[in-house]
Coordinates of C-alpha atoms and ligand atoms in Angstrom, one line a residue:
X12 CA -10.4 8.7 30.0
X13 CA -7.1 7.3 29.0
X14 CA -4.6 9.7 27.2
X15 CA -3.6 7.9 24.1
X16 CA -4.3 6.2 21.0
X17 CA -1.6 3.1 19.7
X18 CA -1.7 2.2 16.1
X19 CA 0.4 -1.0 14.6
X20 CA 1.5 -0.2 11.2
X21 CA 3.0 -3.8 9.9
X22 CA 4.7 -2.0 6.8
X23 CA 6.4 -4.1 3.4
X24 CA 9.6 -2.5 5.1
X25 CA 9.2 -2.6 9.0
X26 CA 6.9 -2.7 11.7
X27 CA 6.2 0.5 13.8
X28 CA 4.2 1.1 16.6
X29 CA 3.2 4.9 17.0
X30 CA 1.3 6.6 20.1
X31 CA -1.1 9.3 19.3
X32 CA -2.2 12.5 21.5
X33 CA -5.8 13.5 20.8
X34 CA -4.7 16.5 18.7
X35 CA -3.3 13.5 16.5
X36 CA 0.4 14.7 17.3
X37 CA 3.1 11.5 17.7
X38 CA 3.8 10.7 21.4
X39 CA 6.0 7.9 20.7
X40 CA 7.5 6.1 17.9
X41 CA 9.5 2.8 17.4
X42 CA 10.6 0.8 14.4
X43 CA 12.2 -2.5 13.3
X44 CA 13.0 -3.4 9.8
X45 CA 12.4 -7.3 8.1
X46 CA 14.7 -9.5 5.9
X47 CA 13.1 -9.1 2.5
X48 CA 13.2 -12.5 0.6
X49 CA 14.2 -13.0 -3.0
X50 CA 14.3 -16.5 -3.1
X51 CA 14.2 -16.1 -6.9
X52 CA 13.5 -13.0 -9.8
X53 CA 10.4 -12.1 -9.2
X54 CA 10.0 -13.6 -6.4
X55 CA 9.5 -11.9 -2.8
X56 CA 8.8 -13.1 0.9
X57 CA 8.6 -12.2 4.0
X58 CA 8.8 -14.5 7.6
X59 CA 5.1 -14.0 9.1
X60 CA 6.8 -15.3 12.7
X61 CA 9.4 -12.7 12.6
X62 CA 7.2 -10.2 11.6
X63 CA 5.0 -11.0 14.5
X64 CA 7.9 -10.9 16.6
X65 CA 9.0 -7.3 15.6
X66 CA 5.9 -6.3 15.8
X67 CA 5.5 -7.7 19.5
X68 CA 8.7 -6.3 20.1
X69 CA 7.8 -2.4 19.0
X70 CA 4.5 -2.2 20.8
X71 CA 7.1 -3.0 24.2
X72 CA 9.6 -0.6 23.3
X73 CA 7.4 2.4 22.9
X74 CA 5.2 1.8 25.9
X75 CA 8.5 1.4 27.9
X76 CA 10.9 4.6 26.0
X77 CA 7.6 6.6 27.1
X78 CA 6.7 5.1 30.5
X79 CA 3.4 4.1 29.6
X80 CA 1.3 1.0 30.0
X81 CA -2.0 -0.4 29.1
X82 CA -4.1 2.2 31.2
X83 CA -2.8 5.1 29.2
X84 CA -4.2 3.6 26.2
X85 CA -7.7 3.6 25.2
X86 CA -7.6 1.4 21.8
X87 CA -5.5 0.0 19.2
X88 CA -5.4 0.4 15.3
X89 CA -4.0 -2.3 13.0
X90 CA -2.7 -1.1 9.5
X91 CA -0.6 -3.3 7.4
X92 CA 1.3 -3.6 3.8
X93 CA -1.7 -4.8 1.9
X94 CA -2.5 -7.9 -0.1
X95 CA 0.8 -10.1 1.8
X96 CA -0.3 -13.7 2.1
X97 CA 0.0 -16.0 5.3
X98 CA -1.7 -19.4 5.3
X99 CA -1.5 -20.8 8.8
X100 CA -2.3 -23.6 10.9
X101 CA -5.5 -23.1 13.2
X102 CA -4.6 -25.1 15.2
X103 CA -1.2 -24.0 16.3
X104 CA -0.7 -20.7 14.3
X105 CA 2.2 -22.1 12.8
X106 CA 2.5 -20.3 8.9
X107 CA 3.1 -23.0 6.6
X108 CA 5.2 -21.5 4.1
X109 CA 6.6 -17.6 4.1
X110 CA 4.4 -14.7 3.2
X111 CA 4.3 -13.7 -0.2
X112 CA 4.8 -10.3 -0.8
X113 CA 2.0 -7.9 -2.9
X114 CA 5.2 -7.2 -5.3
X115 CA 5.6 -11.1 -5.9
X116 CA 5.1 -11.8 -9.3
X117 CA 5.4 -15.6 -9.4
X118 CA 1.4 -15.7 -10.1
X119 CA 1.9 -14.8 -13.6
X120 CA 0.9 -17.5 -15.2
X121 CA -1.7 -18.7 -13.0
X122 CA -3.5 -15.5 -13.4
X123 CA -3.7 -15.6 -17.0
X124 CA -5.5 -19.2 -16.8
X125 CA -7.7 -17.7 -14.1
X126 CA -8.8 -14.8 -16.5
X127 CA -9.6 -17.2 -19.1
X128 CA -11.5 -16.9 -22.1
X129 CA -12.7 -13.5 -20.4
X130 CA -9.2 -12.2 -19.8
X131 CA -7.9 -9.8 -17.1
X132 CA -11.1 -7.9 -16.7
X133 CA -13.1 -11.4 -15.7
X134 CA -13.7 -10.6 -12.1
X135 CA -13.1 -6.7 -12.3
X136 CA -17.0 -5.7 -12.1
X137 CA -17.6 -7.7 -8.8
X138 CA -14.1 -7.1 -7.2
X139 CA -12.8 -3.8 -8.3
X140 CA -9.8 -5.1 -9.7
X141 CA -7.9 -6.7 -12.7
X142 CA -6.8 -10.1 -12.2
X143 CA -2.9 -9.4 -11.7
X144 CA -0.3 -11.0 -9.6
X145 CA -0.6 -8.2 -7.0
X146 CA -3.4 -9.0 -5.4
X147 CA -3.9 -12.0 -2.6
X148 CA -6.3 -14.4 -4.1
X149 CA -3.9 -15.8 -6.6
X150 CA -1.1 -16.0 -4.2
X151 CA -3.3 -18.3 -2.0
X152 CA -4.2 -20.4 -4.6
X153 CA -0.4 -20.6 -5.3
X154 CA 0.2 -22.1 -1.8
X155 CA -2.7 -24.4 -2.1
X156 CA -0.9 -25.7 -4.9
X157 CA 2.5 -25.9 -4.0
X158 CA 2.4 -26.6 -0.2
X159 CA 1.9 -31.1 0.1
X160 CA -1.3 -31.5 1.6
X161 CA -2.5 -28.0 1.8
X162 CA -5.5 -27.8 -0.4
X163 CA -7.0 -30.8 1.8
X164 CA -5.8 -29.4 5.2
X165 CA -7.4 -26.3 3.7
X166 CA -10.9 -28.5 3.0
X167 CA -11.0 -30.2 6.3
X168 CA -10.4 -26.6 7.4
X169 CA -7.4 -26.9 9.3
X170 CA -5.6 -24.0 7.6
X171 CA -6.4 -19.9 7.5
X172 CA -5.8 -17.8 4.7
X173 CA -5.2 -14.1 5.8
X174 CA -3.6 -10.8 4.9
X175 CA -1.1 -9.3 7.3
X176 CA -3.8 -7.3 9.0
X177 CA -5.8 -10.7 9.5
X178 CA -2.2 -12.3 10.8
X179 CA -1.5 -9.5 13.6
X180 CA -5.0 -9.8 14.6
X181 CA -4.5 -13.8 15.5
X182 CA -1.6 -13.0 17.6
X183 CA -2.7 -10.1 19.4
X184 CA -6.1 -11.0 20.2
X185 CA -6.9 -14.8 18.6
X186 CA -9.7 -13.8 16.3
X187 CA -9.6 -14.9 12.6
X188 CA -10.8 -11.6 11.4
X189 CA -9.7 -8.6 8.5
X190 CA -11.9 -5.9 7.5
X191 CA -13.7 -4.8 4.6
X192 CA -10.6 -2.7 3.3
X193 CA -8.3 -6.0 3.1
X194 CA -10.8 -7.7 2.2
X195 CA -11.1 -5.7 -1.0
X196 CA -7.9 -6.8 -1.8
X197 CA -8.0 -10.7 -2.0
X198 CA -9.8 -11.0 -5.7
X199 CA -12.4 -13.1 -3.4
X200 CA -14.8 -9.8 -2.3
X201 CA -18.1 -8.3 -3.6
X202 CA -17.6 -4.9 -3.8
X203 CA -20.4 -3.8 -3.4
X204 CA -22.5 -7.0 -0.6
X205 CA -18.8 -6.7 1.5
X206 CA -18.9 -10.3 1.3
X207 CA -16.9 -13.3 0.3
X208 CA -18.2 -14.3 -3.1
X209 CA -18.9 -17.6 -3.4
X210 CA -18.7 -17.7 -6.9
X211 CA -15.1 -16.5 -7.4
X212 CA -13.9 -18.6 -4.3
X213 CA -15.0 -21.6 -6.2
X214 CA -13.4 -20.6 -9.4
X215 CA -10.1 -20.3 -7.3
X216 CA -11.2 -23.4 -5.5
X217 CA -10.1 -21.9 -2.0
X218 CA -12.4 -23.3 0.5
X219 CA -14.1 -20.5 2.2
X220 CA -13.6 -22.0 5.6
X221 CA -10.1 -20.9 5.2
X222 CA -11.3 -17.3 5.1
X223 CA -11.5 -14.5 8.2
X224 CA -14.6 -12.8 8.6
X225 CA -15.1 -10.0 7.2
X226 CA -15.6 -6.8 9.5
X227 CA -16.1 -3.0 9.7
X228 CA -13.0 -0.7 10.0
X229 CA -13.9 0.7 13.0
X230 CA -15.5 -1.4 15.7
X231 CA -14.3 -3.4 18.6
X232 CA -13.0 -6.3 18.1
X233 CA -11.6 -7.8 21.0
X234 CA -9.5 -7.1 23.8
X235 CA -5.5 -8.3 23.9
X236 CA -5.3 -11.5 25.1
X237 CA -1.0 -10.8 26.2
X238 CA 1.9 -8.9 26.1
X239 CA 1.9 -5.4 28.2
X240 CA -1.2 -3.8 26.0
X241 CA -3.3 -6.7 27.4
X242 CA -6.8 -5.6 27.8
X243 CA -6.6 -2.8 26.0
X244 CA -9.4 -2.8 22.8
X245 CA -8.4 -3.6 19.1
X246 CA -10.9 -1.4 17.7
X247 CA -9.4 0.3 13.8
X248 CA -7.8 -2.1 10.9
X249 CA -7.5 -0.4 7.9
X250 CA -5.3 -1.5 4.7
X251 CA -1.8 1.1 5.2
X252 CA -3.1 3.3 1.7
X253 CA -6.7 3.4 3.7
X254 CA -5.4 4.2 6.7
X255 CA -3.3 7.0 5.3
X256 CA -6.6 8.2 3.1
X257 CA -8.6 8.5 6.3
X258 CA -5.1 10.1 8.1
X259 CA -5.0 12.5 5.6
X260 CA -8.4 13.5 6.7
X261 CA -9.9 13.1 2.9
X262 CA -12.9 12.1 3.9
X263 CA -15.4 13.4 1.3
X264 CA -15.6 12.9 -2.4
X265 CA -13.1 14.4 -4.6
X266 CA -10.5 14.3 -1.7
X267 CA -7.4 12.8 -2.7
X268 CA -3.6 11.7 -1.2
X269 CA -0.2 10.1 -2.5
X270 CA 1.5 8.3 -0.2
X271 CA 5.3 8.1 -1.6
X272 CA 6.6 4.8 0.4
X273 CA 8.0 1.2 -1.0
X274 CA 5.5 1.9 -3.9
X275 CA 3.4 5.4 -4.5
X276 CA -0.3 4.9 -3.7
X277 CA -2.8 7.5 -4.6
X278 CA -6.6 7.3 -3.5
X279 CA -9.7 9.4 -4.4
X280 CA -12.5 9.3 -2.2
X281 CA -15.4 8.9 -4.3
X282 CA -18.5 8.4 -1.8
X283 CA -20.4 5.3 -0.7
X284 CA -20.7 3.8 -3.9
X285 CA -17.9 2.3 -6.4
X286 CA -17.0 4.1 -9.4
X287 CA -15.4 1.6 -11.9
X288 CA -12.7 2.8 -13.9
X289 CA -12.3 3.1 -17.1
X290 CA -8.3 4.0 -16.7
X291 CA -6.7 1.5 -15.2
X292 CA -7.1 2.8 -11.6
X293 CA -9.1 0.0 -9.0
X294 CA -11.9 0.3 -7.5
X295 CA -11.8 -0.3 -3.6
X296 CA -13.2 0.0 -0.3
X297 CA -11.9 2.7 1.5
X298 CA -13.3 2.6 5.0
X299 CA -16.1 1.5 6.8
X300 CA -16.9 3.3 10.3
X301 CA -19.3 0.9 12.2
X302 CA -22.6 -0.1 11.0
X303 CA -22.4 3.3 8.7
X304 CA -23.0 2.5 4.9
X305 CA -18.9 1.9 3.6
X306 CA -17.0 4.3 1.7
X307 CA -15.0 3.6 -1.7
X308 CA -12.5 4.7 -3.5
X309 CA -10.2 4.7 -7.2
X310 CA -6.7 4.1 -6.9
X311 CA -3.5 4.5 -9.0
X312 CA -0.8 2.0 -7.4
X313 CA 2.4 1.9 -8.6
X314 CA 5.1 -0.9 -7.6
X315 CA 8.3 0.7 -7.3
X316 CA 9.0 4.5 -6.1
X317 CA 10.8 4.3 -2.7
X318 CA 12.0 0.6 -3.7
X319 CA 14.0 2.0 -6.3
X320 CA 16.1 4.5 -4.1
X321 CA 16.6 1.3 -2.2
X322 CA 17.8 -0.9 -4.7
X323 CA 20.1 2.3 -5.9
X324 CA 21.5 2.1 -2.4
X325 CA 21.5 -2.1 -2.2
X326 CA 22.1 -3.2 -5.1
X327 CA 24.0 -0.7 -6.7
X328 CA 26.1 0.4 -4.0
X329 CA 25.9 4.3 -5.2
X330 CA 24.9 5.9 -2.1
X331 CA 25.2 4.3 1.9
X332 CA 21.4 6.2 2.5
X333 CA 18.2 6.8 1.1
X334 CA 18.7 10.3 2.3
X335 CA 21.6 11.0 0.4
X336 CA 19.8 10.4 -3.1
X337 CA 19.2 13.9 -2.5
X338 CA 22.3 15.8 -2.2
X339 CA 24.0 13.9 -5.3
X340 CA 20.6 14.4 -7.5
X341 CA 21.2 18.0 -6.8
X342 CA 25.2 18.3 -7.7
X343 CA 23.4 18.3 -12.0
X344 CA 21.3 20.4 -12.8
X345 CA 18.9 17.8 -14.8
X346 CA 18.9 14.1 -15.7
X347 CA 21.3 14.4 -18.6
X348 CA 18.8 12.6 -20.8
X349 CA 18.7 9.7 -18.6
X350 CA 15.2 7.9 -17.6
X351 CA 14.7 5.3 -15.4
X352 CA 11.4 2.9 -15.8
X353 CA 11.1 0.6 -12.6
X354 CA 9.1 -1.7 -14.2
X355 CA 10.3 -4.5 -11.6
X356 CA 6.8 -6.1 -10.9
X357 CA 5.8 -5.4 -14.5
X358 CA 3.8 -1.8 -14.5
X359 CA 0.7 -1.1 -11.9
X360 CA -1.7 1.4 -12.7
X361 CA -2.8 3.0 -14.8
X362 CA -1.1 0.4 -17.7
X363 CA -1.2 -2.6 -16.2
X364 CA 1.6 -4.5 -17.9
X365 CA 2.8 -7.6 -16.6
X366 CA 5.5 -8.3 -19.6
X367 CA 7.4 -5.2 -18.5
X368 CA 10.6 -5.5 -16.7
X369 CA 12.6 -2.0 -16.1
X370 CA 15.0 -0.1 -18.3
X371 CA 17.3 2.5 -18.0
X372 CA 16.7 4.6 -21.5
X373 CA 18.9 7.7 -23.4
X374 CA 22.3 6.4 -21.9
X375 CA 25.1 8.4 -23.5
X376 CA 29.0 8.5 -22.4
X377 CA 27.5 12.0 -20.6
X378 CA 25.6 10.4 -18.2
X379 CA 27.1 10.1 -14.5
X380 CA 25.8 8.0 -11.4
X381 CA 23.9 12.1 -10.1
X382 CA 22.1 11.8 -13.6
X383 CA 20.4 8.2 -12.8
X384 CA 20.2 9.5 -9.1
X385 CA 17.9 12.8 -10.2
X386 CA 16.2 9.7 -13.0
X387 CA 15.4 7.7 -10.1
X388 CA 13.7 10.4 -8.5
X389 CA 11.8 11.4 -11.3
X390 CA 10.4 8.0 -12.3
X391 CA 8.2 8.3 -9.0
X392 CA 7.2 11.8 -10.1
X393 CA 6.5 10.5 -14.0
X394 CA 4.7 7.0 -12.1
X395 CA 2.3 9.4 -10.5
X396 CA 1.4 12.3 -13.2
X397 CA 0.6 8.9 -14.9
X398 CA -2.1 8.4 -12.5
X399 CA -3.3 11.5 -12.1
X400 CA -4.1 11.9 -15.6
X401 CA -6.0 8.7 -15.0
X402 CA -8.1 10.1 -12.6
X403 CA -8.4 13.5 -14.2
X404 CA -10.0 11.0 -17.0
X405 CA -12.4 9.4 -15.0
X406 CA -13.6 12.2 -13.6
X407 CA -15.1 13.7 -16.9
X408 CA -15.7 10.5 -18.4
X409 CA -17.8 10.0 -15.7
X410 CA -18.8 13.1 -14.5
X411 CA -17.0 12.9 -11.1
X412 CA -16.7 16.6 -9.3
X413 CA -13.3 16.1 -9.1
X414 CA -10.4 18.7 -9.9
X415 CA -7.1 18.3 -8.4
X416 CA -6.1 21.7 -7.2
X417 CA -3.4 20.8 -4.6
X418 CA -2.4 17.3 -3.7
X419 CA -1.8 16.0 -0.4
X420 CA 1.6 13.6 0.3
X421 CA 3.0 11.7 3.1
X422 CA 5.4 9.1 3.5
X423 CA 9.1 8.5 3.4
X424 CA 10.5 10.3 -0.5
X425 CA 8.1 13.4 0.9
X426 CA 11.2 14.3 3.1
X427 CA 13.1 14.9 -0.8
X428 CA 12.7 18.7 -1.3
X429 CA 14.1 18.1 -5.0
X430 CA 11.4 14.8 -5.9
X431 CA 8.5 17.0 -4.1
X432 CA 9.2 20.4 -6.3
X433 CA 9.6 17.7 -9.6
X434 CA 6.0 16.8 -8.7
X435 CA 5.1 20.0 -8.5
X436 CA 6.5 20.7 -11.8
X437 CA 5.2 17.9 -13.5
X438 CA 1.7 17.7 -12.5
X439 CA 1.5 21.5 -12.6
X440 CA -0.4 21.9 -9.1
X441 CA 0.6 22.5 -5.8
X442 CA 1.5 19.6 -3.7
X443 CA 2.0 19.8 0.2
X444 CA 2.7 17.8 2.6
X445 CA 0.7 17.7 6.3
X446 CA 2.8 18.1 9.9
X447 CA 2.0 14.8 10.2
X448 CA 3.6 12.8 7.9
X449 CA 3.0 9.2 9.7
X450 CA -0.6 9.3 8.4
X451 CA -0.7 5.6 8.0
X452 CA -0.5 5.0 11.5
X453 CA -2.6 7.8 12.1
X454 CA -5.4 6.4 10.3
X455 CA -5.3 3.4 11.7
X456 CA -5.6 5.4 15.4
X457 CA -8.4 7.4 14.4
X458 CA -10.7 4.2 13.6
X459 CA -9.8 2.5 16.7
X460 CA -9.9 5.9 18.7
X461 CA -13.5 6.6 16.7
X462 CA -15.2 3.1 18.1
X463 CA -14.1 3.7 21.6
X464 CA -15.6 7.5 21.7
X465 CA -11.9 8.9 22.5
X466 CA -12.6 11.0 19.4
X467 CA -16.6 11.8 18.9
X468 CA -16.7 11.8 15.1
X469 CA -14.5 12.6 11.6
X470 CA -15.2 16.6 12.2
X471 CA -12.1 16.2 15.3
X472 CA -9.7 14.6 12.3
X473 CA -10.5 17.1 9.8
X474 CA -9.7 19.6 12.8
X475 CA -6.7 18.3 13.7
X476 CA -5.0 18.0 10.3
X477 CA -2.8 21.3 9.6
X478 CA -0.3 21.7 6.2
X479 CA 2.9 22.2 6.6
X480 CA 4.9 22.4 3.4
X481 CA 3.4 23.7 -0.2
X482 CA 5.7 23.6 -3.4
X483 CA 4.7 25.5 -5.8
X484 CA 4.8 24.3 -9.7
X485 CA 7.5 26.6 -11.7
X486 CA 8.5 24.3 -14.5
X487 CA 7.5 26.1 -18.1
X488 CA 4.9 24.1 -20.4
X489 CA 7.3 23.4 -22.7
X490 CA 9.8 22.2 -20.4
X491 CA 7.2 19.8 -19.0
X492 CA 5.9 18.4 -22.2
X493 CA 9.4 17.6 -23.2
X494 CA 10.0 15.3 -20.2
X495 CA 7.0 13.3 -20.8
X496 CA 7.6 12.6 -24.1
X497 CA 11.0 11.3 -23.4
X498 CA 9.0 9.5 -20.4
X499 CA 6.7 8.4 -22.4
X500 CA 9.2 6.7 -24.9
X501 CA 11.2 5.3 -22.2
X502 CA 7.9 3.6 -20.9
X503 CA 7.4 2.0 -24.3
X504 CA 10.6 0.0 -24.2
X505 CA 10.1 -1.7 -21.0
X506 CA 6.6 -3.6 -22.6
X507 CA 7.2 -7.1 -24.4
X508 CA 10.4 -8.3 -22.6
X509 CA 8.7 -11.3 -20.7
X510 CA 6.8 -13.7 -22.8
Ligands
ATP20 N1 15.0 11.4 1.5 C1 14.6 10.4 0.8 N2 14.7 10.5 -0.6 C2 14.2 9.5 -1.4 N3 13.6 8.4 -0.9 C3 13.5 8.2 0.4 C4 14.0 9.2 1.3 N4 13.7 8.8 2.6 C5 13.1 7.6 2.5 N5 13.0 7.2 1.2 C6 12.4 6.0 0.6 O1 11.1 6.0 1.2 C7 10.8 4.6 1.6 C8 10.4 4.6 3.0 O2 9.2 5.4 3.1 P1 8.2 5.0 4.3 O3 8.9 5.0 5.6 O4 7.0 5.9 4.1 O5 7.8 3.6 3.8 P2 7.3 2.5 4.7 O6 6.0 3.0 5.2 O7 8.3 2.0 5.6 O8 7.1 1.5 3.6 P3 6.3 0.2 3.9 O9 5.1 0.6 4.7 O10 6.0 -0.2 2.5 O11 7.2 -0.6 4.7 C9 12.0 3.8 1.3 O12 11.7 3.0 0.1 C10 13.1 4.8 1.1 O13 13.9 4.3 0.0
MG21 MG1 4.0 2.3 5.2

């Protein structure tokens, strides 16, 4: 039996590549970060052919820092930044205009005339999901429509439409595929037949030979048709907040993890069939393991967390690292009054509010740059009591069995002592973070390592997952209530500002 596991997780950020033991401990990581495009506010791209080239380029450098090759490898995972739009030539693989980005927002309009008469709820029964500029549907219609020629290159079906996870797969292996958790993501779904809909795809007029197929999870797929893995099985893709779900070993109803990356992503497992909520959280599939019935899940998704330490660093120029957010934060001993609403892409769940831009609220001549630092951090922990609360409110309206007693995190703010004990405080429940924090990848390993039998079944990732750091919540009730009603207000002035 070969030793390892390889997962690809094509991130907003970077592409990694990240070799897994059978205990589900790292082996071998490398990394390469992408140009992010702003061609315009609001806008953002990425260049599918460099992705593809970092991502080509990671997969050599681990096998070679680690002296392996494609016979220590039993399978490959795909996981990717969800919802990204390539359209591509069949014919040559040649993208024919950049990725756009889940955070683009320049679908604004277009998805206003697509809800109609009916309004932002129109496809929300079938699909999960509000019509919003987040997801990929719109932004494919958007390249149909600004691309010469497309929309008949598309009909004659000389053109693919696919997600990031659909892209990867083309290069590595030549198959126009995704899976049924990307899938879920496009608009273009039935939620509950895992199949295009016909219906919506006409409404959108995308021609559905344009469209992958739609597969399990967790299958084989192909082999590698190049490139030093050649051979070896792609046998996982799962969406990155899937992948991280199934990582994080929550793998029966009323399981639940945040992942605190580019944006905050929190999932509840709720069983194989779709509970619709009533919220603001979406509805979406969360894995499928073979031929097994598929399971679903609510989310909370929130644009900026992580992206806003970043733009701190980028585009304000107040500190060189993400890192050292957490050593200024911590020279005050709170945020002065200061709040920070990153209402970049509009607001996500659980409000939903396209005509939001961000503000910074309660300025005063007392306010220093380690105020808006701790602010900045906060805003992630306000973002995600906000969607906790959400689910905490399905759950009885619907009678879930759901009651949040610790919450699990990964990703890259989890390494912020000072953010993780703010959660703590402001949710009022433990929170604590696993020993392996690259969950995303290790999700995606897990379904490829499930379909090849190099793990026999979900009891060996429940086994292998082990806690490693609890805070504990030791904020006073009053304390708490105060800072989310001066949350709460800051929130309110962020709504109305586009028109
Ligand atoms: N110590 C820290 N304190 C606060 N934020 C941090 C810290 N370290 C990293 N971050 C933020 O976390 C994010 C990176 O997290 P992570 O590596 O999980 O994201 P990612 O998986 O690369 O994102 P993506 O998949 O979207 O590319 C960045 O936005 C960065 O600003
Ligand atoms: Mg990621």
């Amino acid at each position: 039996m070969r030793r390892y596991v390889a997962a690809i997780d094509q991130g907003t950020t970077s592409s990694r590549c990240i070799v897994f033991d059978r205990r589900g401990r790292v082996v071998g990581v490398a990394q390469r970060e992408h140009e992010q495009l702003f061609p315009r506010p609001g806008w953002v791209e990425h260049d599918a052919e460099t992705i593809w080239r970092n991502t080509e380029s990671v997969i050599g450098e681990v096998l070679e820092r680690n002296g392996l090759g494609a016979d220590d490898i039993a399978a490959v995972g795909v996981t990717n930044q969800r919802e990204t739009t390539v359209v591509w030539e069949r014919a040559t693989g040649k993208p024919i205009h950049h990725a756009i980005v889940w955070q683009d927002t320049r679908t604004d309009r277009l998805v206003t005339e697509l809800g109609g008469e009916a309004g932002p709820t129109r496809y929300q029964d079938r699909t999960g999901l509000p019509l919003s500029t987040y997801f990929a549907g719109p932004k494919l219609r958007w390249i149909l429509d600004h691309v010469p020629g497309a929309q008949e290159r598309a009909e004659a079906g000389e053109l693919c439409f696919g997600t990031i996870d659909s892209w990867v797969l083309r290069n590595l292996t030549g198959r126009h595929i995704t899976d049924v958790t990307n899938a879920s993501r496009t608009m273009l779904m039935d939620l509950r037949t895992l199949q295009w809909d016909s219906e919506i795809c006409a409404e959108f007029r995308i021609p559905e030979a344009m469209l992958p197929e739609i597969r399990s999870s967790s299958e084989v797929y192909r082999e590698i048709t190049s490139g030093p893995l050649r051979g070896v099985p792609v046998a996982g893709i799962l969406g990155d907040q899937q992948a991280a779900t199934f990582g994080q070993a929550c793998l029966i109803p009323g399981e639940a993890k945040n992942t605190y990356g580019t944006g905050n992503f929190m999932l509840l497992n709720t069983g194989t069939t779709p509970v619709f909520s009533k919220h603001g959280l979406l509805t979406t599939v969360c894995y499928r393991l073979g031929d097994q019935p598929a399971v679903y899940a609510l989310e909370g998704s929130i644009a900026v967390t992580g992206s806003l330490v970043q733009w701190f660093r980028d585009n304000l120029g107040i500190i060189d690292s993400a890192e050292e957010i957490e050593e200024l934060a911590s020279s005050v001993a709170d945020n002065g009054g200061a709040y920070i609403v990153p209402a970049f892409s509009g607001l996500f769940a659980p409000r939903w509010r396209p005509d939001a831009r961000g503000v910074i609220a309660g300025l005063t001549r007392f306010v220093n740059k380690a105020h808006l630092a701790r602010a900045v951090l906060e805003s992630t922990a306000f973002q995600t009591l906000e969607v906790v609360d959400a689910m905490r409110a399905d759950a009885e309206s619907q009678r879930l069995d759901l009651e949040l007693t610790t919450l699990k995190v990964d990703g890259g703010m989890t390494g912020n002592d000072l953010l993780m004990q703010f959660q703590s405080d402001i949710l009022d429940v433990p929170v604590v973070r696993p020993v392996v924090t690259e969950t995303t990848a290790l999700g995606a390993a897990y379904a490829a390592g499930l379909a090849v039998g190099y793990w026999s079944g979900t009891d060996d990732i429940r086994a292998n997952w082990a806690a490693d750091t609890t805070w504990q919540p030791s904020m006073s009730a009053e304390d708490r209530e105060e800072h989310i009603a001066a949350w709460n207000k800051a929130v309110e002035r962020t709504y109305n500002w586009v028109d």
